[in-house]
Each structure stands twice: as C-alpha cells, then as structure tokens.
Short mmCIF file of C-alpha atoms in Angstrom, two decimals:
data_model
loop_
_atom_site.label_atom_id
_atom_site.label_comp_id
_atom_site.label_asym_id
_atom_site.label_seq_id
_atom_site.Cartn_x
_atom_site.Cartn_y
_atom_site.Cartn_z
CA MET A 1 0.00 0.00 0.00
CA ASN A 2 1.14 3.52 -0.82
CA THR A 3 2.26 5.39 2.31
CA HIS A 4 2.35 8.96 0.94
CA PHE A 5 -0.78 11.02 0.25
CA ASP A 6 -1.84 14.57 -0.46
CA TYR A 7 -4.58 14.51 2.19
CA ILE A 8 -5.13 12.18 5.13
CA ILE A 9 -8.59 12.19 6.73
CA ALA A 10 -8.97 10.57 10.15
CA GLY A 11 -12.60 9.58 10.66
CA GLY A 12 -15.04 8.35 8.03
CA GLY A 13 -18.30 9.78 9.34
CA ALA A 14 -20.27 12.75 8.02
CA ALA A 15 -17.35 15.20 8.22
CA GLY A 16 -14.70 12.98 6.61
CA LEU A 17 -16.96 11.67 3.85
CA SER A 18 -18.38 15.12 3.13
CA LEU A 19 -14.89 16.57 2.75
CA VAL A 20 -13.93 13.88 0.22
CA TYR A 21 -17.11 14.58 -1.74
CA HIS A 22 -16.54 18.34 -1.79
CA LEU A 23 -12.98 17.80 -2.97
CA ASP A 24 -14.45 16.10 -6.03
CA LEU A 25 -17.07 18.80 -6.57
CA ALA A 26 -14.29 21.41 -6.53
CA GLY A 27 -12.19 19.60 -9.15
CA LEU A 28 -9.64 18.18 -6.70
CA GLY A 29 -10.52 14.55 -7.43
CA ASP A 30 -7.01 13.83 -8.70
CA ARG A 31 -5.47 14.31 -5.23
CA ARG A 32 -4.34 11.19 -3.38
CA VAL A 33 -6.51 10.78 -0.28
CA LEU A 34 -6.25 8.34 2.61
CA LEU A 35 -9.58 7.97 4.45
CA ILE A 36 -9.31 6.14 7.78
CA ASP A 37 -12.07 4.81 10.00
CA GLN A 38 -12.02 2.23 12.75
CA VAL A 39 -14.80 0.14 11.21
CA ARG A 40 -16.71 0.17 7.95
CA LYS A 41 -19.91 2.17 8.35
CA GLU A 42 -22.89 0.34 6.88
CA GLN A 43 -25.68 0.50 9.45
CA ASN A 44 -28.42 3.07 9.63
CA ASP A 45 -26.89 4.36 12.86
CA ARG A 46 -28.07 7.97 12.80
CA THR A 47 -30.41 10.46 11.17
CA TRP A 48 -29.45 13.96 10.03
CA CYS A 49 -32.08 16.67 9.70
CA PHE A 50 -31.67 20.19 8.37
CA TRP A 51 -33.46 22.83 6.34
CA GLU A 52 -32.46 24.64 3.18
CA THR A 53 -33.96 26.60 0.31
CA GLU A 54 -32.17 24.91 -2.60
CA PRO A 55 -31.06 21.38 -3.49
CA GLY A 56 -27.91 20.49 -1.55
CA PRO A 57 -24.87 18.36 -2.42
CA PHE A 58 -26.49 15.21 -1.00
CA GLU A 59 -29.97 15.74 -2.44
CA ALA A 60 -29.82 12.27 -4.01
CA VAL A 61 -29.98 10.64 -0.57
CA VAL A 62 -32.60 12.84 1.08
CA ALA A 63 -35.11 10.25 2.30
CA LYS A 64 -37.95 12.64 3.15
CA ARG A 65 -38.86 16.31 2.75
CA TRP A 66 -41.50 18.33 4.59
CA PRO A 67 -42.88 21.76 3.59
CA TYR A 68 -44.52 22.25 7.01
CA LEU A 69 -43.42 21.97 10.64
CA TRP A 70 -45.57 21.40 13.72
CA PHE A 71 -44.70 23.20 16.93
CA HIS A 72 -46.59 22.10 20.07
CA GLY A 73 -46.51 23.85 23.44
CA ASP A 74 -48.57 24.90 26.43
CA THR A 75 -50.11 27.75 24.46
CA GLY A 76 -51.31 25.56 21.59
CA SER A 77 -50.14 23.94 18.38
CA ARG A 78 -49.10 25.60 15.15
CA ARG A 79 -48.65 24.05 11.69
CA LEU A 80 -46.00 26.32 10.19
CA ALA A 81 -45.50 26.84 6.46
CA ILE A 82 -41.74 27.25 6.08
CA ALA A 83 -41.33 28.03 2.35
CA PRO A 84 -38.88 28.84 0.84
CA TYR A 85 -37.31 26.36 3.27
CA THR A 86 -37.79 22.62 3.12
CA TYR A 87 -37.08 20.42 6.14
CA LYS A 88 -35.04 17.40 5.04
CA LEU A 89 -33.92 14.05 6.45
CA ILE A 90 -30.95 11.90 5.48
CA GLN A 91 -30.55 8.43 6.96
CA GLY A 92 -27.05 7.32 7.88
CA GLY A 93 -27.28 4.04 5.97
CA ASP A 94 -28.29 5.79 2.75
CA PHE A 95 -25.48 8.32 3.13
CA TYR A 96 -22.84 5.62 3.68
CA ARG A 97 -24.03 3.57 0.70
CA PHE A 98 -24.04 6.65 -1.52
CA MET A 99 -20.46 7.46 -0.54
CA ASP A 100 -19.37 3.81 -0.92
CA ASP A 101 -20.63 3.87 -4.51
CA HIS A 102 -19.04 7.24 -5.15
CA LEU A 103 -15.64 6.29 -3.72
CA ALA A 104 -15.62 3.01 -5.64
CA GLN A 105 -15.20 5.20 -8.75
CA ARG A 106 -12.32 7.13 -7.20
CA PRO A 107 -9.00 5.27 -7.64
CA THR A 108 -7.14 8.13 -5.94
CA VAL A 109 -8.94 7.49 -2.61
CA THR A 110 -7.61 4.74 -0.37
CA ARG A 111 -9.87 3.54 2.45
CA LEU A 112 -8.27 2.01 5.52
CA HIS A 113 -9.98 0.47 8.56
CA GLY A 114 -8.04 0.61 11.77
CA ARG A 115 -7.43 2.55 14.96
CA VAL A 116 -5.79 5.95 14.65
CA GLU A 117 -3.07 5.89 17.31
CA ALA A 118 -1.37 9.22 16.56
CA LEU A 119 -1.58 12.29 14.34
CA ARG A 120 1.66 14.26 14.30
CA GLU A 121 3.71 16.80 12.40
CA ASP A 122 6.69 15.66 10.36
CA PRO A 123 9.92 17.49 11.25
CA ASP A 124 10.55 18.43 7.59
CA GLY A 125 6.99 19.62 6.87
CA GLY A 126 3.76 17.75 6.30
CA MET A 127 2.28 15.28 8.78
CA HIS A 128 1.87 11.59 9.47
CA VAL A 129 -0.67 9.28 11.02
CA GLN A 130 -0.09 6.01 12.84
CA VAL A 131 -2.78 3.35 12.27
CA ASP A 132 -2.37 0.04 14.12
CA GLY A 133 1.38 0.59 14.16
CA GLN A 134 1.72 1.53 10.47
CA ILE A 135 2.85 5.04 9.43
CA PHE A 136 1.32 7.05 6.57
CA HIS A 137 2.51 10.50 5.46
CA GLY A 138 0.46 13.37 4.05
CA ARG A 139 0.83 17.00 2.98
CA TRP A 140 -2.28 17.92 5.00
CA GLY A 141 -4.22 16.07 7.66
CA PHE A 142 -7.88 16.42 8.66
CA ASN A 143 -9.08 15.07 11.99
CA SER A 144 -12.76 14.43 12.71
CA ILE A 145 -12.23 12.19 15.75
CA ALA A 146 -13.68 14.24 18.60
CA THR A 147 -12.38 13.83 22.16
CA LEU A 148 -13.98 15.24 25.29
CA ALA A 149 -11.90 17.82 27.12
CA PRO A 150 -12.54 19.65 30.41
CA THR A 151 -14.72 22.72 29.98
CA PRO A 152 -12.64 25.86 30.58
CA PRO A 153 -13.82 28.52 33.06
CA GLY A 154 -16.49 30.86 31.74
CA HIS A 155 -18.03 28.29 29.40
CA SER A 156 -20.94 25.84 29.52
CA ALA A 157 -21.19 22.18 28.59
CA TRP A 158 -24.51 20.44 28.01
CA LEU A 159 -25.51 17.37 26.06
CA GLN A 160 -28.29 16.73 23.60
CA HIS A 161 -29.22 13.08 24.13
CA PHE A 162 -32.07 11.21 22.53
CA LYS A 163 -33.57 7.88 21.71
CA GLY A 164 -35.82 7.27 18.74
CA TRP A 165 -38.12 4.58 17.48
CA VAL A 166 -39.34 4.15 13.93
CA ILE A 167 -42.84 2.80 14.44
CA ARG A 168 -45.49 1.49 12.08
CA THR A 169 -49.15 1.76 13.05
CA ASP A 170 -52.16 -0.23 11.87
CA SER A 171 -54.25 2.83 11.12
CA PRO A 172 -53.22 6.16 9.53
CA VAL A 173 -51.95 8.48 12.27
CA PHE A 174 -49.31 10.86 10.90
CA ASP A 175 -49.39 14.02 8.82
CA PRO A 176 -46.91 13.15 6.03
CA GLU A 177 -46.59 16.79 4.92
CA ALA A 178 -45.44 18.11 8.31
CA ALA A 179 -42.65 17.11 10.68
CA THR A 180 -43.02 17.87 14.38
CA PHE A 181 -40.05 20.15 15.05
CA MET A 182 -40.60 20.37 18.81
CA ASP A 183 -43.37 19.09 21.08
CA PHE A 184 -42.97 20.55 24.57
CA ARG A 185 -46.19 19.11 25.97
CA VAL A 186 -44.17 16.35 27.66
CA GLU A 187 -43.04 16.47 31.31
CA GLN A 188 -39.96 18.69 31.63
CA GLY A 189 -38.41 18.04 35.04
CA ASP A 190 -35.19 20.02 35.48
CA ASP A 191 -34.12 19.51 31.86
CA VAL A 192 -35.14 20.85 28.46
CA ARG A 193 -37.19 18.03 26.99
CA PHE A 194 -39.20 17.72 23.79
CA VAL A 195 -40.26 15.13 21.25
CA TYR A 196 -39.96 15.40 17.52
CA VAL A 197 -41.87 13.30 15.02
CA LEU A 198 -40.67 12.70 11.45
CA PRO A 199 -43.43 11.00 9.42
CA TYR A 200 -42.40 8.90 6.42
CA ASP A 201 -46.05 8.26 5.51
CA THR A 202 -49.40 8.14 7.29
CA HIS A 203 -48.48 4.87 9.04
CA THR A 204 -44.72 5.23 9.69
CA ALA A 205 -42.66 7.80 11.60
CA LEU A 206 -39.45 8.29 13.55
CA ILE A 207 -40.27 9.52 17.06
CA GLU A 208 -37.39 10.90 19.14
CA ASP A 209 -37.46 11.60 22.88
CA THR A 210 -34.90 14.41 23.21
CA TYR A 211 -33.23 16.10 26.17
CA PHE A 212 -30.87 19.04 26.66
CA SER A 213 -29.14 18.48 30.01
CA PRO A 214 -25.68 18.09 31.57
CA GLY A 215 -25.89 14.26 31.64
CA VAL A 216 -27.50 11.27 29.94
CA LEU A 217 -30.23 9.01 31.33
CA PRO A 218 -30.76 5.25 31.65
CA GLN A 219 -32.16 3.68 28.48
CA GLU A 220 -35.40 2.70 30.22
CA VAL A 221 -36.20 6.38 30.85
CA TYR A 222 -36.22 7.14 27.12
CA ASP A 223 -38.24 3.98 26.44
CA ALA A 224 -40.84 4.97 29.02
CA GLY A 225 -41.01 8.47 27.55
CA LEU A 226 -41.55 7.14 24.04
CA ARG A 227 -44.25 4.71 25.14
CA HIS A 228 -46.07 7.46 27.04
CA TYR A 229 -45.88 9.93 24.15
CA ILE A 230 -47.14 7.42 21.58
CA ARG A 231 -50.03 6.41 23.81
CA GLU A 232 -51.04 9.78 25.27
CA TRP A 233 -50.25 12.30 22.53
CA LEU A 234 -50.58 10.18 19.39
CA GLY A 235 -53.41 8.04 20.74
CA VAL A 236 -51.79 4.86 19.45
CA GLU A 237 -51.98 1.61 21.42
CA HIS A 238 -50.79 -0.92 18.84
CA TYR A 239 -47.65 -0.44 16.76
CA ALA A 240 -44.50 -2.23 15.63
CA ILE A 241 -41.01 -0.85 16.36
CA GLU A 242 -39.06 -1.17 13.12
CA HIS A 243 -35.82 0.60 14.07
CA VAL A 244 -34.13 2.05 17.16
CA GLU A 245 -31.49 4.79 17.33
CA TYR A 246 -29.72 6.50 20.21
CA GLY A 247 -27.32 9.40 20.22
CA VAL A 248 -25.44 11.94 22.35
CA ILE A 249 -24.33 15.27 20.89
CA PRO A 250 -22.13 17.80 22.74
CA MET A 251 -23.65 21.25 23.26
CA THR A 252 -20.79 23.42 24.45
CA ASP A 253 -19.55 26.93 23.84
CA ALA A 254 -16.01 25.93 24.83
CA PRO A 255 -13.52 27.05 22.17
CA PHE A 256 -12.48 24.49 19.55
CA SER A 257 -9.11 24.76 17.84
CA MET A 258 -9.42 24.44 14.08
CA ARG A 259 -5.63 24.13 13.78
CA LEU A 260 -4.51 21.02 15.62
CA SER A 261 -0.96 21.64 14.36
CA PRO A 262 0.61 23.45 11.37
CA HIS A 263 -0.44 20.72 8.91
CA ILE A 264 -3.41 19.13 10.72
CA MET A 265 -6.92 20.61 10.81
CA ASN A 266 -9.85 19.63 13.02
CA ILE A 267 -13.13 19.19 11.15
CA GLY A 268 -16.72 18.28 12.03
CA THR A 269 -17.61 18.10 15.70
CA ALA A 270 -13.88 18.02 16.52
CA GLY A 271 -13.59 21.38 14.75
CA GLY A 272 -16.54 23.01 16.52
CA MET A 273 -19.14 22.39 13.81
CA THR A 274 -21.87 21.25 16.23
CA LYS A 275 -24.03 24.26 17.03
CA ALA A 276 -23.87 24.82 20.77
CA SER A 277 -27.51 25.81 21.27
CA THR A 278 -29.23 23.16 19.13
CA GLY A 279 -26.84 20.31 18.32
CA TYR A 280 -27.41 20.67 14.56
CA THR A 281 -24.24 19.71 12.70
CA PHE A 282 -24.80 18.39 9.15
CA GLN A 283 -25.23 21.70 7.32
CA ARG A 284 -22.37 23.29 9.24
CA ILE A 285 -20.15 20.42 8.10
CA GLN A 286 -21.09 21.13 4.48
CA ARG A 287 -20.20 24.80 4.84
CA GLN A 288 -16.89 23.99 6.48
CA SER A 289 -16.04 21.49 3.73
CA GLN A 290 -16.82 24.12 1.09
CA ARG A 291 -14.58 26.67 2.80
CA ILE A 292 -11.74 24.15 3.07
CA VAL A 293 -11.82 23.22 -0.61
CA ARG A 294 -12.04 26.88 -1.64
CA GLN A 295 -8.85 27.52 0.33
CA LEU A 296 -7.14 24.48 -1.17
CA CYS A 297 -8.04 25.65 -4.67
CA ALA A 298 -6.93 29.22 -4.02
CA THR A 299 -3.87 28.77 -1.79
CA GLU A 300 -3.09 25.02 -1.69
CA GLN A 301 -3.61 25.04 2.09
CA PRO A 302 -6.88 24.35 3.95
CA PHE A 303 -6.99 26.88 6.78
CA TYR A 304 -9.48 29.70 6.44
CA THR A 305 -9.90 32.75 8.66
CA ASP A 306 -12.99 33.72 10.62
CA LEU A 307 -13.02 37.49 11.07
CA GLY A 308 -13.89 38.76 14.52
CA VAL A 309 -16.12 37.20 17.17
CA SER A 310 -19.22 35.44 15.85
CA ARG A 311 -22.32 37.07 17.29
CA HIS A 312 -24.17 33.78 16.72
CA ALA A 313 -21.61 31.93 18.85
CA LEU A 314 -22.02 34.62 21.52
CA MET A 315 -25.79 34.17 21.48
CA ASP A 316 -25.32 30.40 21.84
CA SER A 317 -23.22 31.07 24.93
CA VAL A 318 -25.88 33.35 26.36
CA LEU A 319 -28.62 30.74 25.87
CA LEU A 320 -26.51 28.02 27.52
CA ASN A 321 -25.86 30.40 30.42
CA VAL A 322 -29.61 31.01 30.75
CA LEU A 323 -30.18 27.24 30.93
CA ASP A 324 -27.20 26.61 33.21
CA ASN A 325 -28.40 29.14 35.76
CA ARG A 326 -32.13 28.43 35.45
CA ARG A 327 -32.80 32.03 34.43
CA GLU A 328 -35.51 30.83 32.04
CA ARG A 329 -36.86 27.42 31.15
CA GLY A 330 -35.76 26.22 27.74
CA LYS A 331 -39.34 25.25 27.03
CA THR A 332 -40.49 28.83 27.62
CA PHE A 333 -37.74 30.30 25.46
CA PHE A 334 -38.51 28.15 22.42
CA GLN A 335 -42.27 28.64 22.83
CA GLN A 336 -41.84 32.41 22.86
CA LEU A 337 -39.50 32.27 19.88
CA PHE A 338 -41.89 30.30 17.68
CA ARG A 339 -45.15 31.85 18.91
CA ARG A 340 -44.06 35.47 18.45
CA ASN A 341 -42.03 35.25 15.23
CA GLN A 342 -42.34 34.03 11.68
CA ALA A 343 -40.99 30.50 11.30
CA GLN A 344 -38.66 31.59 8.48
CA ARG A 345 -37.01 34.21 10.70
CA VAL A 346 -36.46 31.65 13.48
CA LEU A 347 -34.98 29.12 11.03
CA ARG A 348 -32.64 31.77 9.59
CA PHE A 349 -31.54 32.57 13.13
CA LEU A 350 -30.96 28.94 14.12
CA ASP A 351 -29.06 28.40 10.86
CA GLU A 352 -26.85 31.46 11.55
CA GLU A 353 -28.02 33.24 8.39
CA SER A 354 -30.04 35.91 10.18
CA THR A 355 -29.39 39.62 9.88
CA LEU A 356 -28.78 41.93 12.83
CA LEU A 357 -32.32 43.28 12.32
CA ASP A 358 -33.68 39.70 12.51
CA GLU A 359 -31.84 39.13 15.77
CA LEU A 360 -32.98 42.37 17.38
CA SER A 361 -36.58 41.51 16.49
CA LEU A 362 -36.21 37.98 17.88
CA MET A 363 -34.57 39.09 21.12
CA GLY A 364 -37.43 41.51 21.72
CA THR A 365 -39.82 38.55 21.95
CA VAL A 366 -38.09 36.61 24.74
CA ASN A 367 -37.35 37.23 28.43
CA ILE A 368 -35.12 40.30 28.06
CA PRO A 369 -34.04 40.61 31.75
CA ALA A 370 -32.97 36.93 31.84
CA PHE A 371 -30.94 37.24 28.66
CA MET A 372 -29.40 40.56 29.67
CA ALA A 373 -28.25 39.01 32.97
CA ALA A 374 -26.84 36.01 31.10
CA SER A 375 -25.04 38.27 28.60
CA PHE A 376 -23.41 40.22 31.43
CA ASP A 377 -22.43 36.97 33.17
CA VAL A 378 -20.90 35.48 30.00
CA MET A 379 -18.87 38.59 29.25
CA SER A 380 -17.72 38.92 32.89
CA ARG A 381 -16.62 35.29 33.09
CA ARG A 382 -14.75 35.50 29.79
CA ALA A 383 -13.00 38.69 30.89
CA MET A 384 -12.03 37.11 34.22
CA ALA A 385 -10.70 34.00 32.45
CA LEU A 386 -8.55 36.22 30.21
CA LEU A 387 -7.21 38.17 33.18
CA VAL A 388 -6.32 34.96 35.02
CA GLY A 389 -4.65 33.64 31.88
CA TRP A 390 -2.54 36.78 31.57
CA ALA A 391 -1.57 36.86 35.23
#
C-alpha cells in the first residue's frame, strides 16, 4: 500500500466523507486521499435533519422532505409553512451507501480500517498518522475524531441526548406533509425536553425523545417516555417498532481549535461544527467542507480565517448560560420564539443566516431581563478567564 498522500482524513463519518465529496465537486478529485475509519460504516446508525432553500450536495440521498413543521406547546399547536425552506432528512445508511458507490469510482482514494493511534507533524513539513502501528505520510491532515476535554472557566457544557423509534401503526396516524419540530407538551423536570416526530407516511414515523441536560439518562427512561408519548399524545396503542437509534451530541460553547498543528486541521464536531444551542451539525459540516476546498483551490492550504467574534456563537453562549443558571426554562424560550415570530425568521436565526435586524426583532420577543443578565455573566466570566490567563 502507498504510504504517501496529499490529504489524510482521520474519521469516516459525516465530516470525513463530506470533505472527500466536496474535494471532487471542486475539481480536486485527482489528489491522493487516505480515508481512515475504525470500522466500515454500513448500518443506519443515525439520522441527520436540516433545512435549506435549494437542493444540496447530498440531495440524491434525502429520504424525506416536509414543507410544514408542527410546533406544540402549552399555548397551543401551530402548523408552520416554512417556504422557501424545506425540512429534510438523510438516513445514515443511505449516506454511507451513496459514498461507498461514489468512492468506488475514485481510484485516488484509499480507504483504511483501523485505529488511529497518533496524528503528528513531520519534522521536515507535512504530517503523518499512525494506524495500528503503520505510518502514513500526508501533505495535510484532517481530523474528525472528537475527544472530550474539560470545559474551561467561563463556558458551559450540556448534552443533547435522545432515543428514537421508527414505528409502524395499523391505522393512519401521521401528517406526512409536516414534521413535528418540537413538542414541549411532555413532562420537563429540570431539563429541556421535547419530542420530535418525522413521518415517512401516514403509518410510519421516527419519534425521538430528546433532552438538553448536563448528563444522559438510563435507556429505560427514554423507552418509558416514548411509550407514554405514543399512547397519550398520538393516541396509538398498537404499533410495531421497526428501528431504534440512540445518540449523544455535545452542546458546548467551549472554544475548539481548528488548527490542531501546522499541517493538521480539526473538522466536524472536533472542529466546533456542532451548534452549541441546538446540536445541529450536518449543514455546518457542508459549509466547512466548502470553505476548506475553496482555500485548497486558491492557496493550496486548507486553513481559512474567521473574522472577529461570531455574534451567533455569543448568542449560543448566552442561551446556555440562561439554561445553566435556570434564568428561564428552555421550554419557555422556544415557545416564545416560535409563537411570536415568523418560522422563516427563526430558522434563519438557528441556521446562523439571520441579519442583525432579525436578531434584534427575535430578542425583543423573549425574556429580556434573563438574557441581559446572562449576557453580562458570560462577558464577565470571559474577561475574568482572560485576566487569570494573563496573570
């Protein structure tokens, strides 16, 4: 096997596979790529949802699209028309099969299954990776293998954790034109908890019991929540469970380093592409991949520059601070956001495509004293952390 490559990608999930695909779309398909993952991904192990106004790069594997979203809360239910947006779902198994077929036509891509033991700089430039004791060299390395690190002072760390069942009912139950984006009618406890429902047809849907909290729960808690929701809120007593999925997504505003070393770049969740306030990742991965390949085409190096402090990242920090300090219930925040604003404006905001005018309008519809206190707290903690670091 060749041991020298142009690009080495550690991790063959959404981030690693998306980067390979965008390299091809940008005309860089002749570059020698080593794609490493511990095991071959074949199972339908996860579901990615997102919204967009135009066909995306993976439109061929979108399993379901919805032009409407349901939002349920204490103050009632709303069926929201979201045009020009469409809410979309990609199943992990379909995505992996699509990329398997695509990469089978790419002789310049080598796939390797094994454990990444080290990613390091080479003393004479470039980098190398050690996989099960074997060394491979590359001009540039991309790491999507995320590791948990202690949360630094002044930052928050929550988890989005969920369990979902794909169920099939005997009678027609679901609205196939509308996905349930959030249903807050379920018991909250001390966490932020909601259910979302993704109907494939009138008889079949993925139902996810979802929590935002500092820690995960025993599996039987999710199971009990799903059973209760299906019985009490869907009115369904008899159904078959066709598929089960479980996941944990980090929700943290802790800083992520894009540059792991001079020739190694963090991508995906490892590179901070999971949105701290919602856990959405897939579309952010696509944007990062596009920025990387633009840099490679223009400068032959992958690192791009973010100018200034992102106001969206700051607002994520403020929301996590609100939740951390119980200044406002997450349920109340999201209900106010969707009840008092157009759905399109909220989706632009959550997708970080909102204007400053959008954000001022949105912030005027939530608990202003709670968010002002959280903003002051976030800025004070960050300033104190900087002062301690300089001392």
